Amino acid sequence: MRPKGLVIAIDGPAGVGKSTVGKMVAARVGYSFVSTGKMYRALAWKALELGLDLGDDAGLVALAGRLKWEFPKGAGPEADVAIDGRTLDREITDERVGKASSGIAKLAGVRLFMKDMQRLAGIDGGVVMEGRDIGSNVFPDAELKVYLDASPQARAERRAQQLRAQGLEADLEQILDFIVKRDAQDSGRKNNPLVKAPDAHYLDSTSVPREKVVDAIVELFERARKAF
Ligand code: DC
């Protein structure tokens, strides 16, 4: 058993609600929440700022090593991502950074750097960590693994609703196109692609409300806790 509790790994494709669900689970069980996508986004954002070649694995690893990475506690259960003392939030959420992060996430050296950092962030347990390869690669030893899925159409519709609720414009066809391309890139890459770990629980949330998905994961957590 780890000093602070279990590691709960949540993996799944873009826009499936891993962050929303993961934060709700973390709040319910009193754990912290770590989004590993934000780490890839932070590095991609910095590389874009510096005008670096996004295909240069060694250059990106050198950059990542020079940065001071911190994961201070945020407002809710979520840990923030800060590099060189700057907490990154809105600047890393747009599609430009999203696409760049998916691109650099193909690179073996970048992935190794991220894996080491992510293991350090979660090794003591008491954490819900979401991403693409947490159960399959970063924490193959996680005490609870969930693979959250939903149809591309359902994910695109939810994303469009979210944007409209924020008063932003949303083109459903364009969002669907982004999602399908991102899925292909994240699942089709050679290094640690998005896959369901054999021992992960598969939850399809296409027509299941968020609260029910959270209930299901908390129930799995209670069972896993008894087993460890
Ligand atoms: O979840 P997100 O959209 O914030 O992640 C951005 C990109 O980072 C995603 O397209 C793929 C990559 N990523 C990854 O390869 N492995 C992870 N564990 C998390 C994210």
PDB file of C-alpha atoms and ligand atoms in Angstrom:
ATOM      1  CA  MET A   1       0.000   0.000   0.000  1.00  0.00           C
ATOM      2  CA  ARG A   2       1.236   3.506  -0.824  1.00  0.00           C
ATOM      3  CA  PRO A   3       1.529   6.115   1.965  1.00  0.00           C
ATOM      4  CA  LYS A   4      -1.330   8.344   0.755  1.00  0.00           C
ATOM      5  CA  GLY A   5      -3.719   5.797  -0.759  1.00  0.00           C
ATOM      6  CA  LEU A   6      -4.327   4.230  -4.154  1.00  0.00           C
ATOM      7  CA  VAL A   7      -3.425   5.380  -7.637  1.00  0.00           C
ATOM      8  CA  ILE A   8      -6.569   5.708  -9.760  1.00  0.00           C
ATOM      9  CA  ALA A   9      -5.661   5.813 -13.465  1.00  0.00           C
ATOM     10  CA  ILE A  10      -8.243   7.173 -15.904  1.00  0.00           C
ATOM     11  CA  ASP A  11      -7.454   6.898 -19.603  1.00  0.00           C
ATOM     12  CA  GLY A  12      -9.502   7.522 -22.701  1.00  0.00           C
ATOM     13  CA  PRO A  13      -9.799   9.547 -25.907  1.00  0.00           C
ATOM     14  CA  ALA A  14     -10.015  13.328 -26.293  1.00  0.00           C
ATOM     15  CA  GLY A  15     -13.137  15.039 -25.021  1.00  0.00           C
ATOM     16  CA  VAL A  16     -14.530  12.043 -23.151  1.00  0.00           C
ATOM     17  CA  GLY A  17     -14.738  13.935 -19.848  1.00  0.00           C
ATOM     18  CA  LYS A  18     -11.752  12.382 -18.061  1.00  0.00           C
ATOM     19  CA  SER A  19     -10.945  15.672 -16.337  1.00  0.00           C
ATOM     20  CA  THR A  20     -14.487  16.491 -15.248  1.00  0.00           C
ATOM     21  CA  VAL A  21     -15.131  12.964 -14.034  1.00  0.00           C
ATOM     22  CA  GLY A  22     -11.647  12.609 -12.534  1.00  0.00           C
ATOM     23  CA  LYS A  23     -11.982  15.832 -10.525  1.00  0.00           C
ATOM     24  CA  MET A  24     -15.397  14.753  -9.239  1.00  0.00           C
ATOM     25  CA  VAL A  25     -14.027  11.353  -8.199  1.00  0.00           C
ATOM     26  CA  ALA A  26     -11.008  13.001  -6.516  1.00  0.00           C
ATOM     27  CA  ALA A  27     -13.304  15.355  -4.576  1.00  0.00           C
ATOM     28  CA  ARG A  28     -15.511  12.446  -3.454  1.00  0.00           C
ATOM     29  CA  VAL A  29     -12.658  10.282  -2.201  1.00  0.00           C
ATOM     30  CA  GLY A  30     -10.423  13.095  -0.913  1.00  0.00           C
ATOM     31  CA  TYR A  31      -7.598  12.533  -3.405  1.00  0.00           C
ATOM     32  CA  SER A  32      -5.705  15.016  -5.557  1.00  0.00           C
ATOM     33  CA  PHE A  33      -6.218  15.121  -9.306  1.00  0.00           C
ATOM     34  CA  VAL A  34      -3.454  15.313 -11.919  1.00  0.00           C
ATOM     35  CA  SER A  35      -4.029  15.910 -15.631  1.00  0.00           C
ATOM     36  CA  THR A  36      -1.060  14.576 -17.572  1.00  0.00           C
ATOM     37  CA  GLY A  37      -2.386  16.151 -20.784  1.00  0.00           C
ATOM     38  CA  LYS A  38      -1.617  19.518 -19.199  1.00  0.00           C
ATOM     39  CA  MET A  39       2.039  18.523 -18.868  1.00  0.00           C
ATOM     40  CA  TYR A  40       2.276  17.752 -22.599  1.00  0.00           C
ATOM     41  CA  ARG A  41       0.382  20.962 -23.334  1.00  0.00           C
ATOM     42  CA  ALA A  42       2.722  23.003 -21.112  1.00  0.00           C
ATOM     43  CA  LEU A  43       5.809  21.730 -22.939  1.00  0.00           C
ATOM     44  CA  ALA A  44       4.173  22.265 -26.349  1.00  0.00           C
ATOM     45  CA  TRP A  45       3.166  25.801 -25.373  1.00  0.00           C
ATOM     46  CA  LYS A  46       6.701  26.668 -24.267  1.00  0.00           C
ATOM     47  CA  ALA A  47       8.174  25.169 -27.446  1.00  0.00           C
ATOM     48  CA  LEU A  48       5.726  27.202 -29.564  1.00  0.00           C
ATOM     49  CA  GLU A  49       6.651  30.354 -27.620  1.00  0.00           C
ATOM     50  CA  LEU A  50      10.326  29.730 -28.322  1.00  0.00           C
ATOM     51  CA  GLY A  51       9.687  28.784 -31.954  1.00  0.00           C
ATOM     52  CA  LEU A  52      11.338  25.371 -31.510  1.00  0.00           C
ATOM     53  CA  ASP A  53      11.048  22.524 -33.997  1.00  0.00           C
ATOM     54  CA  LEU A  54       8.172  20.397 -32.694  1.00  0.00           C
ATOM     55  CA  GLY A  55       9.691  17.269 -34.221  1.00  0.00           C
ATOM     56  CA  ASP A  56      13.068  17.648 -32.480  1.00  0.00           C
ATOM     57  CA  ASP A  57      12.845  15.059 -29.697  1.00  0.00           C
ATOM     58  CA  ALA A  58      16.302  15.758 -28.211  1.00  0.00           C
ATOM     59  CA  GLY A  59      15.725  19.539 -28.305  1.00  0.00           C
ATOM     60  CA  LEU A  60      12.357  19.198 -26.580  1.00  0.00           C
ATOM     61  CA  VAL A  61      13.766  16.872 -23.905  1.00  0.00           C
ATOM     62  CA  ALA A  62      16.574  19.379 -23.279  1.00  0.00           C
ATOM     63  CA  LEU A  63      13.989  22.157 -22.970  1.00  0.00           C
ATOM     64  CA  ALA A  64      11.844  20.061 -20.600  1.00  0.00           C
ATOM     65  CA  GLY A  65      14.919  19.372 -18.453  1.00  0.00           C
ATOM     66  CA  ARG A  66      15.786  23.066 -18.218  1.00  0.00           C
ATOM     67  CA  LEU A  67      12.321  24.063 -17.028  1.00  0.00           C
ATOM     68  CA  LYS A  68      11.341  24.089 -13.387  1.00  0.00           C
ATOM     69  CA  TRP A  69       8.212  21.961 -13.143  1.00  0.00           C
ATOM     70  CA  GLU A  70       5.849  22.369 -10.207  1.00  0.00           C
ATOM     71  CA  PHE A  71       2.416  20.957  -9.473  1.00  0.00           C
ATOM     72  CA  PRO A  72       1.043  23.159  -6.695  1.00  0.00           C
ATOM     73  CA  LYS A  73      -2.357  22.511  -5.230  1.00  0.00           C
ATOM     74  CA  GLY A  74      -5.038  24.402  -7.161  1.00  0.00           C
ATOM     75  CA  ALA A  75      -8.437  25.676  -6.053  1.00  0.00           C
ATOM     76  CA  GLY A  76     -10.192  22.278  -6.146  1.00  0.00           C
ATOM     77  CA  PRO A  77      -8.669  18.797  -6.050  1.00  0.00           C
ATOM     78  CA  GLU A  78      -6.699  19.530  -9.222  1.00  0.00           C
ATOM     79  CA  ALA A  79      -2.964  20.170  -9.097  1.00  0.00           C
ATOM     80  CA  ASP A  80      -1.922  23.123 -11.246  1.00  0.00           C
ATOM     81  CA  VAL A  81       0.916  22.879 -13.739  1.00  0.00           C
ATOM     82  CA  ALA A  82       3.546  25.596 -13.387  1.00  0.00           C
ATOM     83  CA  ILE A  83       6.745  25.963 -15.367  1.00  0.00           C
ATOM     84  CA  ASP A  84       9.437  28.371 -14.218  1.00  0.00           C
ATOM     85  CA  GLY A  85       7.032  29.798 -11.653  1.00  0.00           C
ATOM     86  CA  ARG A  86       4.214  30.499 -14.137  1.00  0.00           C
ATOM     87  CA  THR A  87       0.953  28.636 -13.620  1.00  0.00           C
ATOM     88  CA  LEU A  88      -0.484  27.659 -16.981  1.00  0.00           C
ATOM     89  CA  ASP A  89      -4.196  27.588 -17.490  1.00  0.00           C
ATOM     90  CA  ARG A  90      -6.065  29.341 -20.292  1.00  0.00           C
ATOM     91  CA  GLU A  91      -2.989  29.692 -22.486  1.00  0.00           C
ATOM     92  CA  ILE A  92      -2.714  25.917 -22.881  1.00  0.00           C
ATOM     93  CA  THR A  93      -6.350  25.072 -23.605  1.00  0.00           C
ATOM     94  CA  ASP A  94      -6.719  26.177 -27.227  1.00  0.00           C
ATOM     95  CA  GLU A  95      -6.680  23.839 -30.222  1.00  0.00           C
ATOM     96  CA  ARG A  96      -3.327  25.139 -31.477  1.00  0.00           C
ATOM     97  CA  VAL A  97      -1.630  23.965 -28.270  1.00  0.00           C
ATOM     98  CA  GLY A  98      -3.788  20.822 -28.245  1.00  0.00           C
ATOM     99  CA  LYS A  99      -2.605  19.844 -31.703  1.00  0.00           C
ATOM    100  CA  ALA A 100       1.032  20.652 -30.916  1.00  0.00           C
ATOM    101  CA  SER A 101       0.872  18.623 -27.685  1.00  0.00           C
ATOM    102  CA  SER A 102      -0.525  15.619 -29.531  1.00  0.00           C
ATOM    103  CA  GLY A 103       2.351  16.013 -32.021  1.00  0.00           C
ATOM    104  CA  ILE A 104       5.161  16.115 -29.440  1.00  0.00           C
ATOM    105  CA  ALA A 105       3.491  13.259 -27.533  1.00  0.00           C
ATOM    106  CA  LYS A 106       4.573  10.953 -30.378  1.00  0.00           C
ATOM    107  CA  LEU A 107       8.253  11.401 -29.498  1.00  0.00           C
ATOM    108  CA  ALA A 108       9.951   8.661 -27.453  1.00  0.00           C
ATOM    109  CA  GLY A 109      12.253  10.959 -25.450  1.00  0.00           C
ATOM    110  CA  VAL A 110       9.476  13.384 -24.561  1.00  0.00           C
ATOM    111  CA  ARG A 111       7.309  10.481 -23.411  1.00  0.00           C
ATOM    112  CA  LEU A 112      10.069   9.080 -21.200  1.00  0.00           C
ATOM    113  CA  PHE A 113      10.605  12.475 -19.575  1.00  0.00           C
ATOM    114  CA  MET A 114       6.873  12.808 -18.925  1.00  0.00           C
ATOM    115  CA  LYS A 115       6.583   9.285 -17.583  1.00  0.00           C
ATOM    116  CA  ASP A 116       9.336   9.859 -14.993  1.00  0.00           C
ATOM    117  CA  MET A 117       7.773  13.129 -13.905  1.00  0.00           C
ATOM    118  CA  GLN A 118       4.291  11.603 -13.725  1.00  0.00           C
ATOM    119  CA  ARG A 119       5.474   8.632 -11.692  1.00  0.00           C
ATOM    120  CA  LEU A 120       7.122  10.985  -9.209  1.00  0.00           C
ATOM    121  CA  ALA A 121       3.908  13.031  -8.975  1.00  0.00           C
ATOM    122  CA  GLY A 122       1.791   9.958  -8.181  1.00  0.00           C
ATOM    123  CA  ILE A 123       4.048   7.357  -6.609  1.00  0.00           C
ATOM    124  CA  ASP A 124       2.841   8.029  -3.039  1.00  0.00           C
ATOM    125  CA  GLY A 125      -0.773   7.386  -4.103  1.00  0.00           C
ATOM    126  CA  GLY A 126      -3.849   9.319  -3.039  1.00  0.00           C
ATOM    127  CA  VAL A 127      -4.157  10.521  -6.599  1.00  0.00           C
ATOM    128  CA  VAL A 128      -6.485  10.357  -9.581  1.00  0.00           C
ATOM    129  CA  MET A 129      -4.333  10.706 -12.702  1.00  0.00           C
ATOM    130  CA  GLU A 130      -5.822  11.065 -16.167  1.00  0.00           C
ATOM    131  CA  GLY A 131      -4.240  10.736 -19.592  1.00  0.00           C
ATOM    132  CA  ARG A 132      -3.794   8.299 -22.466  1.00  0.00           C
ATOM    133  CA  ASP A 133      -1.236   5.830 -21.118  1.00  0.00           C
ATOM    134  CA  ILE A 134      -1.498   6.035 -17.343  1.00  0.00           C
ATOM    135  CA  GLY A 135      -2.809   2.497 -16.804  1.00  0.00           C
ATOM    136  CA  SER A 136      -0.831   0.987 -19.675  1.00  0.00           C
ATOM    137  CA  ASN A 137       2.550   2.683 -19.236  1.00  0.00           C
ATOM    138  CA  VAL A 138       2.999   5.255 -16.447  1.00  0.00           C
ATOM    139  CA  PHE A 139       1.320   3.289 -13.652  1.00  0.00           C
ATOM    140  CA  PRO A 140       0.934  -0.284 -14.878  1.00  0.00           C
ATOM    141  CA  ASP A 141       0.874  -0.966 -11.106  1.00  0.00           C
ATOM    142  CA  ALA A 142      -2.108   1.347 -10.442  1.00  0.00           C
ATOM    143  CA  GLU A 143      -4.528  -0.170  -7.952  1.00  0.00           C
ATOM    144  CA  LEU A 144      -7.531   0.954 -10.023  1.00  0.00           C
ATOM    145  CA  LYS A 145      -7.619   1.512 -13.776  1.00  0.00           C
ATOM    146  CA  VAL A 146     -10.536   2.915 -15.725  1.00  0.00           C
ATOM    147  CA  TYR A 147     -10.819   3.298 -19.485  1.00  0.00           C
ATOM    148  CA  LEU A 148     -13.485   5.881 -20.191  1.00  0.00           C
ATOM    149  CA  ASP A 149     -14.985   5.861 -23.669  1.00  0.00           C
ATOM    150  CA  ALA A 150     -17.777   7.548 -25.650  1.00  0.00           C
ATOM    151  CA  SER A 151     -18.649   7.783 -29.336  1.00  0.00           C
ATOM    152  CA  PRO A 152     -16.929  10.591 -31.283  1.00  0.00           C
ATOM    153  CA  GLN A 153     -20.360  12.124 -32.014  1.00  0.00           C
ATOM    154  CA  ALA A 154     -21.287  12.240 -28.307  1.00  0.00           C
ATOM    155  CA  ARG A 155     -17.913  13.744 -27.402  1.00  0.00           C
ATOM    156  CA  ALA A 156     -18.221  16.402 -30.103  1.00  0.00           C
ATOM    157  CA  GLU A 157     -21.762  17.302 -29.004  1.00  0.00           C
ATOM    158  CA  ARG A 158     -20.682  17.688 -25.365  1.00  0.00           C
ATOM    159  CA  ARG A 159     -17.735  19.862 -26.375  1.00  0.00           C
ATOM    160  CA  ALA A 160     -19.990  22.059 -28.522  1.00  0.00           C
ATOM    161  CA  GLN A 161     -22.411  22.446 -25.615  1.00  0.00           C
ATOM    162  CA  GLN A 162     -19.564  23.413 -23.278  1.00  0.00           C
ATOM    163  CA  LEU A 163     -18.340  26.082 -25.702  1.00  0.00           C
ATOM    164  CA  ARG A 164     -21.834  27.465 -26.256  1.00  0.00           C
ATOM    165  CA  ALA A 165     -22.399  27.591 -22.487  1.00  0.00           C
ATOM    166  CA  GLN A 166     -19.302  29.797 -22.308  1.00  0.00           C
ATOM    167  CA  GLY A 167     -20.837  32.069 -24.952  1.00  0.00           C
ATOM    168  CA  LEU A 168     -18.396  30.854 -27.611  1.00  0.00           C
ATOM    169  CA  GLU A 169     -19.168  29.726 -31.143  1.00  0.00           C
ATOM    170  CA  ALA A 170     -19.134  26.015 -31.830  1.00  0.00           C
ATOM    171  CA  ASP A 171     -19.130  24.285 -35.199  1.00  0.00           C
ATOM    172  CA  LEU A 172     -20.127  20.681 -34.533  1.00  0.00           C
ATOM    173  CA  GLU A 173     -18.693  19.291 -37.791  1.00  0.00           C
ATOM    174  CA  GLN A 174     -15.361  21.008 -37.179  1.00  0.00           C
ATOM    175  CA  ILE A 175     -15.181  19.760 -33.584  1.00  0.00           C
ATOM    176  CA  LEU A 176     -16.010  16.231 -34.749  1.00  0.00           C
ATOM    177  CA  ASP A 177     -13.246  16.479 -37.325  1.00  0.00           C
ATOM    178  CA  PHE A 178     -10.719  17.571 -34.637  1.00  0.00           C
ATOM    179  CA  ILE A 179     -11.776  14.700 -32.404  1.00  0.00           C
ATOM    180  CA  VAL A 180     -11.496  12.042 -35.102  1.00  0.00           C
ATOM    181  CA  LYS A 181      -8.043  13.314 -36.143  1.00  0.00           C
ATOM    182  CA  ARG A 182      -6.822  13.492 -32.537  1.00  0.00           C
ATOM    183  CA  ASP A 183      -8.071   9.939 -31.870  1.00  0.00           C
ATOM    184  CA  ALA A 184      -6.202   8.678 -34.932  1.00  0.00           C
ATOM    185  CA  GLN A 185      -2.997  10.443 -33.875  1.00  0.00           C
ATOM    186  CA  ASP A 186      -3.131   9.344 -30.203  1.00  0.00           C
ATOM    187  CA  SER A 187      -4.157   5.745 -30.917  1.00  0.00           C
ATOM    188  CA  GLY A 188      -2.025   5.274 -34.017  1.00  0.00           C
ATOM    189  CA  ARG A 189       1.352   6.363 -32.662  1.00  0.00           C
ATOM    190  CA  LYS A 190       4.160   3.879 -32.090  1.00  0.00           C
ATOM    191  CA  ASN A 191       5.186   4.982 -28.583  1.00  0.00           C
ATOM    192  CA  ASN A 192       2.666   4.250 -25.832  1.00  0.00           C
ATOM    193  CA  PRO A 193      -0.479   4.750 -27.901  1.00  0.00           C
ATOM    194  CA  LEU A 194      -3.887   5.197 -26.330  1.00  0.00           C
ATOM    195  CA  VAL A 195      -5.005   1.663 -25.445  1.00  0.00           C
ATOM    196  CA  LYS A 196      -7.124   0.066 -22.786  1.00  0.00           C
ATOM    197  CA  ALA A 197      -4.863  -1.746 -20.315  1.00  0.00           C
ATOM    198  CA  PRO A 198      -5.972  -5.396 -20.105  1.00  0.00           C
ATOM    199  CA  ASP A 199      -6.898  -4.988 -16.433  1.00  0.00           C
ATOM    200  CA  ALA A 200      -8.716  -1.634 -16.851  1.00  0.00           C
ATOM    201  CA  HIS A 201     -12.463  -1.364 -16.270  1.00  0.00           C
ATOM    202  CA  TYR A 202     -14.152  -0.236 -19.490  1.00  0.00           C
ATOM    203  CA  LEU A 203     -16.869   2.393 -19.000  1.00  0.00           C
ATOM    204  CA  ASP A 204     -18.827   3.640 -22.010  1.00  0.00           C
ATOM    205  CA  SER A 205     -20.302   7.037 -21.134  1.00  0.00           C
ATOM    206  CA  THR A 206     -21.978   7.708 -24.499  1.00  0.00           C
ATOM    207  CA  SER A 207     -25.451   7.823 -22.993  1.00  0.00           C
ATOM    208  CA  VAL A 208     -24.627   7.822 -19.283  1.00  0.00           C
ATOM    209  CA  PRO A 209     -24.752  11.063 -17.264  1.00  0.00           C
ATOM    210  CA  ARG A 210     -21.517  12.222 -15.629  1.00  0.00           C
ATOM    211  CA  GLU A 211     -22.812  11.648 -12.092  1.00  0.00           C
ATOM    212  CA  LYS A 212     -23.508   7.976 -12.854  1.00  0.00           C
ATOM    213  CA  VAL A 213     -19.996   7.510 -14.262  1.00  0.00           C
ATOM    214  CA  VAL A 214     -18.568   9.085 -11.092  1.00  0.00           C
ATOM    215  CA  ASP A 215     -20.731   6.805  -8.917  1.00  0.00           C
ATOM    216  CA  ALA A 216     -19.469   3.759 -10.828  1.00  0.00           C
ATOM    217  CA  ILE A 217     -15.805   4.743 -10.369  1.00  0.00           C
ATOM    218  CA  VAL A 218     -16.274   5.511  -6.662  1.00  0.00           C
ATOM    219  CA  GLU A 219     -17.849   2.075  -6.259  1.00  0.00           C
ATOM    220  CA  LEU A 220     -14.876   0.457  -8.008  1.00  0.00           C
ATOM    221  CA  PHE A 221     -12.586   2.489  -5.733  1.00  0.00           C
ATOM    222  CA  GLU A 222     -14.324   1.230  -2.593  1.00  0.00           C
ATOM    223  CA  ARG A 223     -13.878  -2.336  -3.801  1.00  0.00           C
ATOM    224  CA  ALA A 224     -10.228  -1.781  -4.781  1.00  0.00           C
ATOM    225  CA  ARG A 225      -9.495  -0.174  -1.427  1.00  0.00           C
ATOM    226  CA  LYS A 226     -10.680  -3.269   0.405  1.00  0.00           C
ATOM    227  CA  ALA A 227      -8.447  -5.446  -1.755  1.00  0.00           C
ATOM    228  CA  PHE A 228      -5.251  -3.522  -0.882  1.00  0.00           C
TER     229      PHE A 228
HETATM  230  O1   DC B   1      -5.923  15.303 -22.681  1.00  0.00           O
HETATM  231  P1   DC B   1      -5.365  16.459 -23.468  1.00  0.00           P
HETATM  232  O2   DC B   1      -6.171  16.782 -24.675  1.00  0.00           O
HETATM  233  O3   DC B   1      -5.113  17.657 -22.617  1.00  0.00           O
HETATM  234  O4   DC B   1      -3.924  15.948 -23.974  1.00  0.00           O
HETATM  235  C1   DC B   1      -3.205  16.643 -24.949  1.00  0.00           C
HETATM  236  C2   DC B   1      -2.362  15.662 -25.767  1.00  0.00           C
HETATM  237  O5   DC B   1      -1.307  15.123 -24.965  1.00  0.00           O
HETATM  238  C3   DC B   1      -3.109  14.463 -26.305  1.00  0.00           C
HETATM  239  O6   DC B   1      -3.628  14.678 -27.591  1.00  0.00           O
HETATM  240  C4   DC B   1      -2.099  13.370 -26.322  1.00  0.00           C
HETATM  241  C5   DC B   1      -1.082  13.770 -25.306  1.00  0.00           C
HETATM  242  N1   DC B   1      -1.127  12.949 -24.096  1.00  0.00           N
HETATM  243  C6   DC B   1      -0.467  11.751 -24.133  1.00  0.00           C
HETATM  244  O7   DC B   1       0.075  11.368 -25.174  1.00  0.00           O
HETATM  245  N2   DC B   1      -0.371  10.985 -23.021  1.00  0.00           N
HETATM  246  C7   DC B   1      -0.971  11.366 -21.881  1.00  0.00           C
HETATM  247  N3   DC B   1      -0.868  10.603 -20.791  1.00  0.00           N
HETATM  248  C8   DC B   1      -1.701  12.583 -21.841  1.00  0.00           C
HETATM  249  C9   DC B   1      -1.763  13.352 -22.970  1.00  0.00           C
END
